[in-house]
Short mmCIF file of C-alpha atoms and ligand atoms in Angstrom, two decimals:
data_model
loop_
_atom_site.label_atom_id
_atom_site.label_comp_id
_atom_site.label_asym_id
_atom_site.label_seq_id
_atom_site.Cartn_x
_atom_site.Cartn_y
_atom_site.Cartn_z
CA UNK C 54 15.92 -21.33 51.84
CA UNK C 55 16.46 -24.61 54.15
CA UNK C 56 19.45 -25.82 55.77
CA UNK C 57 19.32 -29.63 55.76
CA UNK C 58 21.64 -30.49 58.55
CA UNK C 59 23.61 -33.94 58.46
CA UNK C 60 22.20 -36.80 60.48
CA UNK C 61 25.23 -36.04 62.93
CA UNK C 62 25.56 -32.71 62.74
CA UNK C 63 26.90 -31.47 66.17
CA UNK C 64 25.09 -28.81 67.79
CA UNK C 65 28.86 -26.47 67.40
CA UNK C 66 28.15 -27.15 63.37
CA UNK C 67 24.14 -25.97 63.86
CA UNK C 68 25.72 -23.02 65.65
CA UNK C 69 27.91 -22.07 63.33
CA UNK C 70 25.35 -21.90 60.66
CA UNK C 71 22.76 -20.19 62.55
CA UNK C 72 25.65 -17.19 63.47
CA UNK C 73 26.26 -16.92 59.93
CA UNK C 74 22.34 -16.52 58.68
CA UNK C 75 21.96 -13.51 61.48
CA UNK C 76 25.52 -11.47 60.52
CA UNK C 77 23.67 -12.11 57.18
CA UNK C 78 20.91 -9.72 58.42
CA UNK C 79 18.40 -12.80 58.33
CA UNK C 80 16.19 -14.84 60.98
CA UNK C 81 17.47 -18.50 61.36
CA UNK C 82 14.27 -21.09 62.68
CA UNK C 83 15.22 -23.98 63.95
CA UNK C 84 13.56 -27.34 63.16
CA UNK C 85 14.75 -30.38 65.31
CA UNK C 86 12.92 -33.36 63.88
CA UNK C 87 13.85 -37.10 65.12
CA UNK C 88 16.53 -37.84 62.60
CA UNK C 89 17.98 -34.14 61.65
CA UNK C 90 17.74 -30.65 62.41
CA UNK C 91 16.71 -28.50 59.55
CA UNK C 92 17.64 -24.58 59.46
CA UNK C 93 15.28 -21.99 57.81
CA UNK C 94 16.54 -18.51 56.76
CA UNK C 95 13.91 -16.02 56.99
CA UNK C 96 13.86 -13.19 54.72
CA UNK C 97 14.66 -12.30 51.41
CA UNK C 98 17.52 -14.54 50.88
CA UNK C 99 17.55 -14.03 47.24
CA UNK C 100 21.16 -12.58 46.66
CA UNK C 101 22.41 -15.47 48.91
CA UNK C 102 23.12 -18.99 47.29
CA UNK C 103 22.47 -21.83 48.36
CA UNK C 104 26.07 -23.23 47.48
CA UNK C 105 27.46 -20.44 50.33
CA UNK C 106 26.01 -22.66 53.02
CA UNK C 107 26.78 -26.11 51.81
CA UNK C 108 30.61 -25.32 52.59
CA UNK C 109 29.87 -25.07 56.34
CA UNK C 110 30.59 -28.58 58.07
CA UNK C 111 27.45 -30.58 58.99
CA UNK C 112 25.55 -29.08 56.28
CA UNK C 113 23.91 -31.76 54.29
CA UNK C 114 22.11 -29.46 51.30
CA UNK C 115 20.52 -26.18 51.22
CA UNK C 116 17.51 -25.53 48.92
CA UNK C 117 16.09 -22.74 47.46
CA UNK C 118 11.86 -22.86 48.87
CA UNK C 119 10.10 -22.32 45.92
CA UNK C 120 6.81 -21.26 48.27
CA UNK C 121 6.46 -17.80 49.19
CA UNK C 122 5.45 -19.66 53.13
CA UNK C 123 8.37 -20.57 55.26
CA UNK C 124 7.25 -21.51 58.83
CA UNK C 125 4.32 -23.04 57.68
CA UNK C 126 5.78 -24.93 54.84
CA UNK C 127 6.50 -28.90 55.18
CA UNK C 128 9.88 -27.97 53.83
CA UNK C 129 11.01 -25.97 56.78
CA UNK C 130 9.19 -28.65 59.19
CA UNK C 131 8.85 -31.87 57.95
CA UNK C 132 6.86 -33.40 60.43
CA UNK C 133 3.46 -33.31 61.27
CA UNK C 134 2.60 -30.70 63.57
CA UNK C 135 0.26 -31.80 66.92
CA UNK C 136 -1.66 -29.12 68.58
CA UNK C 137 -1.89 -29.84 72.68
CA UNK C 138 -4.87 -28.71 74.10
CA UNK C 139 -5.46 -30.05 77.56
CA UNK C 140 -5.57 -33.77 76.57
CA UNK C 141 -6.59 -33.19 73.31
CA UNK C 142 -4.02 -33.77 70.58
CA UNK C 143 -4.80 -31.87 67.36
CA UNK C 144 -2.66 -33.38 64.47
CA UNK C 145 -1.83 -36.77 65.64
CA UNK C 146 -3.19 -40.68 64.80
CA UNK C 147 -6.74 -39.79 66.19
CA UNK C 148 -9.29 -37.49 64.64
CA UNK C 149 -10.72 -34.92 66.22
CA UNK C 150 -14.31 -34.07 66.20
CA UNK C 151 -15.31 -30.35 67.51
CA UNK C 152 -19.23 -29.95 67.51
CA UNK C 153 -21.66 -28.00 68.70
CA UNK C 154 -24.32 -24.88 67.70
CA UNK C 155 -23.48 -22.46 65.31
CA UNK C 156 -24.47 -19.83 68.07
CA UNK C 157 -24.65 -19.59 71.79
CA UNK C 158 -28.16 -18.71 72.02
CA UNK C 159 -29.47 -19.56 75.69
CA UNK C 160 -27.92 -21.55 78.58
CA UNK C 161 -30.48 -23.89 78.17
CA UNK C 162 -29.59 -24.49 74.85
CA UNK C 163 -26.06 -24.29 74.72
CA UNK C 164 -26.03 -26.87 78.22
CA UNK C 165 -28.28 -29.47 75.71
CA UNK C 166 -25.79 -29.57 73.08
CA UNK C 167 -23.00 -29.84 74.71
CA UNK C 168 -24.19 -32.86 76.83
CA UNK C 169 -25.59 -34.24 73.65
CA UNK C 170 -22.02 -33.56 71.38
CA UNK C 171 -19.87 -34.83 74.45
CA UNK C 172 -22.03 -37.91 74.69
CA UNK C 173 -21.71 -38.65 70.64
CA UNK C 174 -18.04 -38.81 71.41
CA UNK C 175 -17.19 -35.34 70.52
CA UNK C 176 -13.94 -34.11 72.05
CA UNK C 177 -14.13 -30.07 71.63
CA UNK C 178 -16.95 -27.84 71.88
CA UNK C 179 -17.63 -25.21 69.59
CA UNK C 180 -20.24 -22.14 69.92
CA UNK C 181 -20.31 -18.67 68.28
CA UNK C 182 -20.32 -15.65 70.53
CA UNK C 183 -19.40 -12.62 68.38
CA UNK C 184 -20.97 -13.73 64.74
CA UNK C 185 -20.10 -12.87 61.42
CA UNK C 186 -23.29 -12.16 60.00
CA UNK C 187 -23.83 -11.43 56.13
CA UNK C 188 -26.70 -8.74 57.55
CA UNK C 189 -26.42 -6.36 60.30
CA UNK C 190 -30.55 -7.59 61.04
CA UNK C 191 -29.78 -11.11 62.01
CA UNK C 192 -28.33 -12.38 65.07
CA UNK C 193 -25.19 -11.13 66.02
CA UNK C 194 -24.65 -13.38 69.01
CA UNK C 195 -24.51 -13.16 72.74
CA UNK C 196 -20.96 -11.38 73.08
CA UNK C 197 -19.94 -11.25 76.55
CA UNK C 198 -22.62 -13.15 78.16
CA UNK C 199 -22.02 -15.88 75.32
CA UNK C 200 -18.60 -16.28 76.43
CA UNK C 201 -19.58 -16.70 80.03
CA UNK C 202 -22.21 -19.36 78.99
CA UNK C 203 -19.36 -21.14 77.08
CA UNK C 204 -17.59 -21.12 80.34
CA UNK C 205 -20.09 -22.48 82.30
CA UNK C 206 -20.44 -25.24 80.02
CA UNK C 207 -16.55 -25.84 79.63
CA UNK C 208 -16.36 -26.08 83.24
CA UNK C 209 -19.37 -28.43 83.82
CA UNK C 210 -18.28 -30.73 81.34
CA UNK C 211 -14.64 -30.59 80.76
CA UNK C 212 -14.59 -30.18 77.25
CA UNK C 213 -12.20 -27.49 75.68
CA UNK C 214 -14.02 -24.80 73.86
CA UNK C 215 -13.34 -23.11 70.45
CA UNK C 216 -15.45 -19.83 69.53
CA UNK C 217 -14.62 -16.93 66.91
CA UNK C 218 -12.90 -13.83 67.39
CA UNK C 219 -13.97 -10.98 65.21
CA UNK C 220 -11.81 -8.35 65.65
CA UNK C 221 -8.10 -7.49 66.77
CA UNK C 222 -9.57 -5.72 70.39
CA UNK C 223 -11.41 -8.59 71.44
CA UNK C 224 -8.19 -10.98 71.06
CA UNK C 225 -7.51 -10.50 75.01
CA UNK C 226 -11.38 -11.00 76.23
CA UNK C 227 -11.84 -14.05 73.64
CA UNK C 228 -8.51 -15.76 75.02
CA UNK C 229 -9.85 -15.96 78.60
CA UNK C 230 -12.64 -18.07 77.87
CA UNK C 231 -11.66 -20.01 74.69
CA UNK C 232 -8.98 -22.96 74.49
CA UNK C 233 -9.36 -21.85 70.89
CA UNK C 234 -9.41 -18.98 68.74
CA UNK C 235 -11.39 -19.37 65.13
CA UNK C 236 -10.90 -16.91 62.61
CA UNK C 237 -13.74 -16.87 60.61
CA UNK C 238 -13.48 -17.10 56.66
CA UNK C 239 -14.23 -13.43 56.41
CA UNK C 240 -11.64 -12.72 58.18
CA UNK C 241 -9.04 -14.71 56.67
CA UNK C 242 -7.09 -11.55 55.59
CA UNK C 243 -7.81 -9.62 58.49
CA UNK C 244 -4.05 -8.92 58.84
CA UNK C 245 -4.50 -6.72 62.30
CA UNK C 246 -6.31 -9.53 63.77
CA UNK C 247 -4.18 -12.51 62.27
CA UNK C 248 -1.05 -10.32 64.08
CA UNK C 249 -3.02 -10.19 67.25
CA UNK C 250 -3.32 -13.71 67.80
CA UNK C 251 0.11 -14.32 66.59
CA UNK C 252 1.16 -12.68 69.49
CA UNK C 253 -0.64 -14.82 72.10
CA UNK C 254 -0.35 -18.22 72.81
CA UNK C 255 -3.16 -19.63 72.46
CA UNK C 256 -3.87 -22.60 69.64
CA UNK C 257 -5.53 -20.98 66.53
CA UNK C 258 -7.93 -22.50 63.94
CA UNK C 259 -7.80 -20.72 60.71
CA UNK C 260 -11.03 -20.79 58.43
CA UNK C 261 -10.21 -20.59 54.69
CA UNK C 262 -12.11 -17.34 53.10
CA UNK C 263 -14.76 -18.38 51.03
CA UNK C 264 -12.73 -16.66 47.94
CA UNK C 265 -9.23 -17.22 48.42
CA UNK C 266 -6.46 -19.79 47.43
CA UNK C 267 -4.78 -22.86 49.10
CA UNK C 268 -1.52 -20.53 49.03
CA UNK C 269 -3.12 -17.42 50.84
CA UNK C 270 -4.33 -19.35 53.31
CA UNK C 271 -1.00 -20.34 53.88
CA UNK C 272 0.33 -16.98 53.77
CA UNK C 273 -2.60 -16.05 56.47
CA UNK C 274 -1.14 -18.61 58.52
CA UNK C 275 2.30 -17.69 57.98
CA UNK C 276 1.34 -14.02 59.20
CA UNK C 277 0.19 -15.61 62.54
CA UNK C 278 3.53 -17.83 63.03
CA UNK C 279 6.00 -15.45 62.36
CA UNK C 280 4.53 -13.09 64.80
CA UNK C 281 5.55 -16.39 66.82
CA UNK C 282 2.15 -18.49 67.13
CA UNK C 283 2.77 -21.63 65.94
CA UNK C 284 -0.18 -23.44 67.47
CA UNK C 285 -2.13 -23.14 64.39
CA UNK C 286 -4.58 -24.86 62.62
CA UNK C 287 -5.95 -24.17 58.82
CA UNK C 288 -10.33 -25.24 58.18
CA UNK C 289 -11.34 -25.85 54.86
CA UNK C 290 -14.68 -24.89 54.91
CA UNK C 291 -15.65 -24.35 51.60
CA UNK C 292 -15.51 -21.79 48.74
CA UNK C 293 -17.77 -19.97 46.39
CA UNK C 294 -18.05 -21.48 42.86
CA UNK C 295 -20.78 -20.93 40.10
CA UNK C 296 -22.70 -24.38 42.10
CA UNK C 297 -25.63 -23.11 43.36
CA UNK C 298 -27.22 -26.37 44.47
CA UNK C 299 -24.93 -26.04 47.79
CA UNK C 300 -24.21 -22.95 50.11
CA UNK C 301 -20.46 -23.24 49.42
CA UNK C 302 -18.59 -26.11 47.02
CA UNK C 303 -16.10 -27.69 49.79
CA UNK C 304 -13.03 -28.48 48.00
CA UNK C 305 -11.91 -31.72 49.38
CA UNK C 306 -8.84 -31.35 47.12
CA UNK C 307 -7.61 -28.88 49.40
CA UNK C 308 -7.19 -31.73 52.10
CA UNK C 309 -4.35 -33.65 50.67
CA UNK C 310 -3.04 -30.77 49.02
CA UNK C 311 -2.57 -28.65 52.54
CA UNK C 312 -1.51 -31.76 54.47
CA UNK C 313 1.25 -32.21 51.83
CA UNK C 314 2.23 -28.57 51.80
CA UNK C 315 2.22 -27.69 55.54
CA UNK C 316 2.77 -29.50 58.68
CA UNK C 317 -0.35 -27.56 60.26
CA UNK C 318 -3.39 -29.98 61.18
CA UNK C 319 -5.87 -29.49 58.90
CA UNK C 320 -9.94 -29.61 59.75
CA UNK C 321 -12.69 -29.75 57.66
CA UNK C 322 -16.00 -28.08 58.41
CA UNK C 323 -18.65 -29.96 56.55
CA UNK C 324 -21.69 -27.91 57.80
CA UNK C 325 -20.43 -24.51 56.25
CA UNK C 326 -19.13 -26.51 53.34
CA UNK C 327 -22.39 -27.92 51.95
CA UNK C 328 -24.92 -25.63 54.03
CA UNK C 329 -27.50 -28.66 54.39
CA UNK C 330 -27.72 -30.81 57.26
CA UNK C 331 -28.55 -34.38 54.29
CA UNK C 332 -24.45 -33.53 52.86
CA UNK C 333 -23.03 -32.76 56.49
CA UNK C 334 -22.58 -36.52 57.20
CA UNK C 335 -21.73 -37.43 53.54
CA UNK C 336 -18.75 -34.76 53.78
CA UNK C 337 -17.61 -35.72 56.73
CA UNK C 338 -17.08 -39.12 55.92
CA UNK C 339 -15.32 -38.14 52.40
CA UNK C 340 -12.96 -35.70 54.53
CA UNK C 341 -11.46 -37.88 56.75
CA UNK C 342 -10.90 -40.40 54.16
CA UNK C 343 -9.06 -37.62 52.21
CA UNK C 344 -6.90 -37.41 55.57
CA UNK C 345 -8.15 -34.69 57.33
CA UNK C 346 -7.27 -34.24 61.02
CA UNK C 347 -10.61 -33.14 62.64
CA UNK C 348 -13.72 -32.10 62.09
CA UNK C 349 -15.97 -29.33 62.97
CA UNK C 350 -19.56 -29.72 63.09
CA UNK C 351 -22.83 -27.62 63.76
CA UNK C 352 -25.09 -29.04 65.97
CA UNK C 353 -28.65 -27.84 67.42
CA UNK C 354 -31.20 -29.52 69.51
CA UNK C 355 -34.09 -27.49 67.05
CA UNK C 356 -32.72 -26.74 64.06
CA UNK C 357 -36.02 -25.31 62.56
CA UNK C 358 -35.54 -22.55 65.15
CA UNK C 359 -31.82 -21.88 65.55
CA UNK C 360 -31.18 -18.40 65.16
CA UNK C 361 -27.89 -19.03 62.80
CA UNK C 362 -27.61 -21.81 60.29
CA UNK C 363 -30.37 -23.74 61.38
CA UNK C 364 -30.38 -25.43 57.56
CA UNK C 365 -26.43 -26.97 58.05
CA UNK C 366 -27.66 -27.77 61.50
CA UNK C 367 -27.82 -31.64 62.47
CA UNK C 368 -29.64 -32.67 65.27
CA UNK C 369 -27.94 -34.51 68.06
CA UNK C 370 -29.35 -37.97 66.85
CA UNK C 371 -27.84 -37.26 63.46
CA UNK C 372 -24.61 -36.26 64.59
CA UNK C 373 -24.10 -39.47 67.12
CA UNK C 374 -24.51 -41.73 63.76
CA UNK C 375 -22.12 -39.63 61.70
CA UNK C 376 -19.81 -40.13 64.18
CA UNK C 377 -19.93 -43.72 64.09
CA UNK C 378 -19.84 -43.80 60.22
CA UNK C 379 -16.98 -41.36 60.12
CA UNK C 380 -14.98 -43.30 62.88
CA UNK C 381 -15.31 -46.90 60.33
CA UNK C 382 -13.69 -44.55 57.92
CA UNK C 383 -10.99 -43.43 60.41
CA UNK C 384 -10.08 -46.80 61.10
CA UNK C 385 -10.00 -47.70 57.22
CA UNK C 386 -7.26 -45.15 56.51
CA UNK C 387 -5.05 -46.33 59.63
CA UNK C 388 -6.45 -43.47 62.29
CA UNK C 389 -8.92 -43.16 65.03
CA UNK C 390 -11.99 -41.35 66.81
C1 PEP I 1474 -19.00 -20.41 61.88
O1 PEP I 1474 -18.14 -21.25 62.17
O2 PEP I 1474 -20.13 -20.39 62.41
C2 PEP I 1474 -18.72 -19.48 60.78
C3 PEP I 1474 -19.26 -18.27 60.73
O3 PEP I 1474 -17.89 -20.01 59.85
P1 PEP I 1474 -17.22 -19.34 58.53
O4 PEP I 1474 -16.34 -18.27 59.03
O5 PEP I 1474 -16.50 -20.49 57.91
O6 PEP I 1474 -18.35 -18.84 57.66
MN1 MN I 1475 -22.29 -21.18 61.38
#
């Protein structure tokens, strides 16, 4: 349930209501927007109508959520939610473009990318350390030493970095070297690990599992704010369908949808969402019309020989000009690069 609190509700009335919700045996979260304060009740609040809190003075309404998510529902927080990371604002009037190789593979390489990404007008820098592989043959990635690398190149070029975390014991290592934690789509409903990183605070970005809903990706997220992380973002990166022409069918439904049922900041990864470098651009452009907040993009200085997604890869030269076609679209919906 939400609390809609009058425009001048006095903070004695939000008070009030919020003592009443815990001798209820329920959480009260607080949303202070510009114009009002709005009051969630967390838990099952079921046997408790809404009428009960309308008699308290300063109340406005209180309305039954008809979404199983709370925290991360628009309803509890009706405005947008921005995502700080050391400049960088996540969520905001400017899209955000994260790029950069699939994989750390060499210093060499990672150091060429980055330079080339920054210079293209990318803001974040991505790299896989500790990779999800579909076989235990291929690469699994650097670990540790990837990490450092990613480090090294954060430092030299003072870009924030986001790389994966695979499981709940690496949550403390990954956080010492990322700005942000990815959760891979196969881990989507890796509840020990999304209640590891709800624990720390460190910004999030939460990749939608190749096979599950709009709504349990919300409920994933939910699992991470309640343990009290609410610097989250949710990645549409595509799902499995009966298409076999593409590596994944990237639902750019799921755009709008999310942005108008959660506050989060929502990023779109067009590289895992088509699997070939021709549709990256293509997608990229259609998700930021559709309102996305960011993008994430693979990028590799020799695709032919990358030792992950090599096919979704596009090269630096590609990746400047899809920048500058996707920032004409920003501006055409009202935003910027
Ligand atoms: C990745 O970002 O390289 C990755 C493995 O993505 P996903 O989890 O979406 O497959
Ligand atoms: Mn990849």
């Amino acid at each position: 349930m939400v609390i809609v609190m009058k425009l001048n509700a006095t903070s004695e009335e939000i008070a009030s209501v919020v003592e009443n919700i815990e001798s209820l045996g329920f959480k009260a979260h607080l949303s202070r927007g510009e114009e009002r304060t709005v009051i969630g009740v967390i838990g099952d609040e079921r046997p408790v109508e809404p009428e009960h809190f309308e008699a308290f003075a300063g109340v406005e309404r209180a309305v039954r959520i008809l979404h199983p998510f709370k925290l991360t529902s628009r309803d509890f927080h009706p405005e947008d939610s921005v995502v700080k990371i050391n400049g960088v604002s996540i969520g905001a009037q400017s899209v955000i473009v994260m790029a950069g190789p699939c994989s750390v593979e060499t210093r060499e390489q990672l150091m060429m990318t980055a330079a080339a990404v920054k210079d293209a007008g990318a803001h974040i820098l991505r790299g896989g350390a500790f990779k999800p592989r579909t076989s235990p043959y291929s690469f699994q990635g650097l670990g540790l030493k990837g990490l450092e690398l990613l480090r090294e190149a954060r430092e030299q070029l003072k870009m924030p970095v986001i790389t994966e975390v695979m499981s709940s014991q690496d949550v403390t290592l990954v956080a010492q070297y990322a700005d942000i934690l990815q959760i891979g789509a196969r881990n989507m409903q890796n509840f020990a690990l999304l209640h590891a990183v709800g624990e720390i605070q460190k910004p999030v970005m939460l990749k939608r599992g190749m096979m599950s809903t709009i709504e349990e990706l919300l409920m994933a997220a939910e699992y991470i704010l309640s343990h009290g992380n609410a610097r989250v973002m949710l990645c549409e990166r595509g799902i499995r369908t009966f298409e076999t022409a593409t590596r994944n069918t990237f639902d750019i439904n799921a755009i709008p949808v999310l942005k108008t049922l959660t506050h989060l900041p929502v990023i779109a990864d067009p590289s895992h969402g088509t699997g070939k470098w021709e549709l990256v651009a293509p997608i990229a452009r259609a998700a930021v019309a559709a309102g996305a907040d960011g993008l994430i993009v693979e990028v590799h200085c020799d695709p032919a020989h990358a030792l992950s997604d090599g096919a979704q890869s596009l090269k630096p030269e590609k990746f400047t000009r899809m920048v500058e076609q996707v920032r004409r679209v920003a501006e055409a919906v009202g935003r910027t690069i």
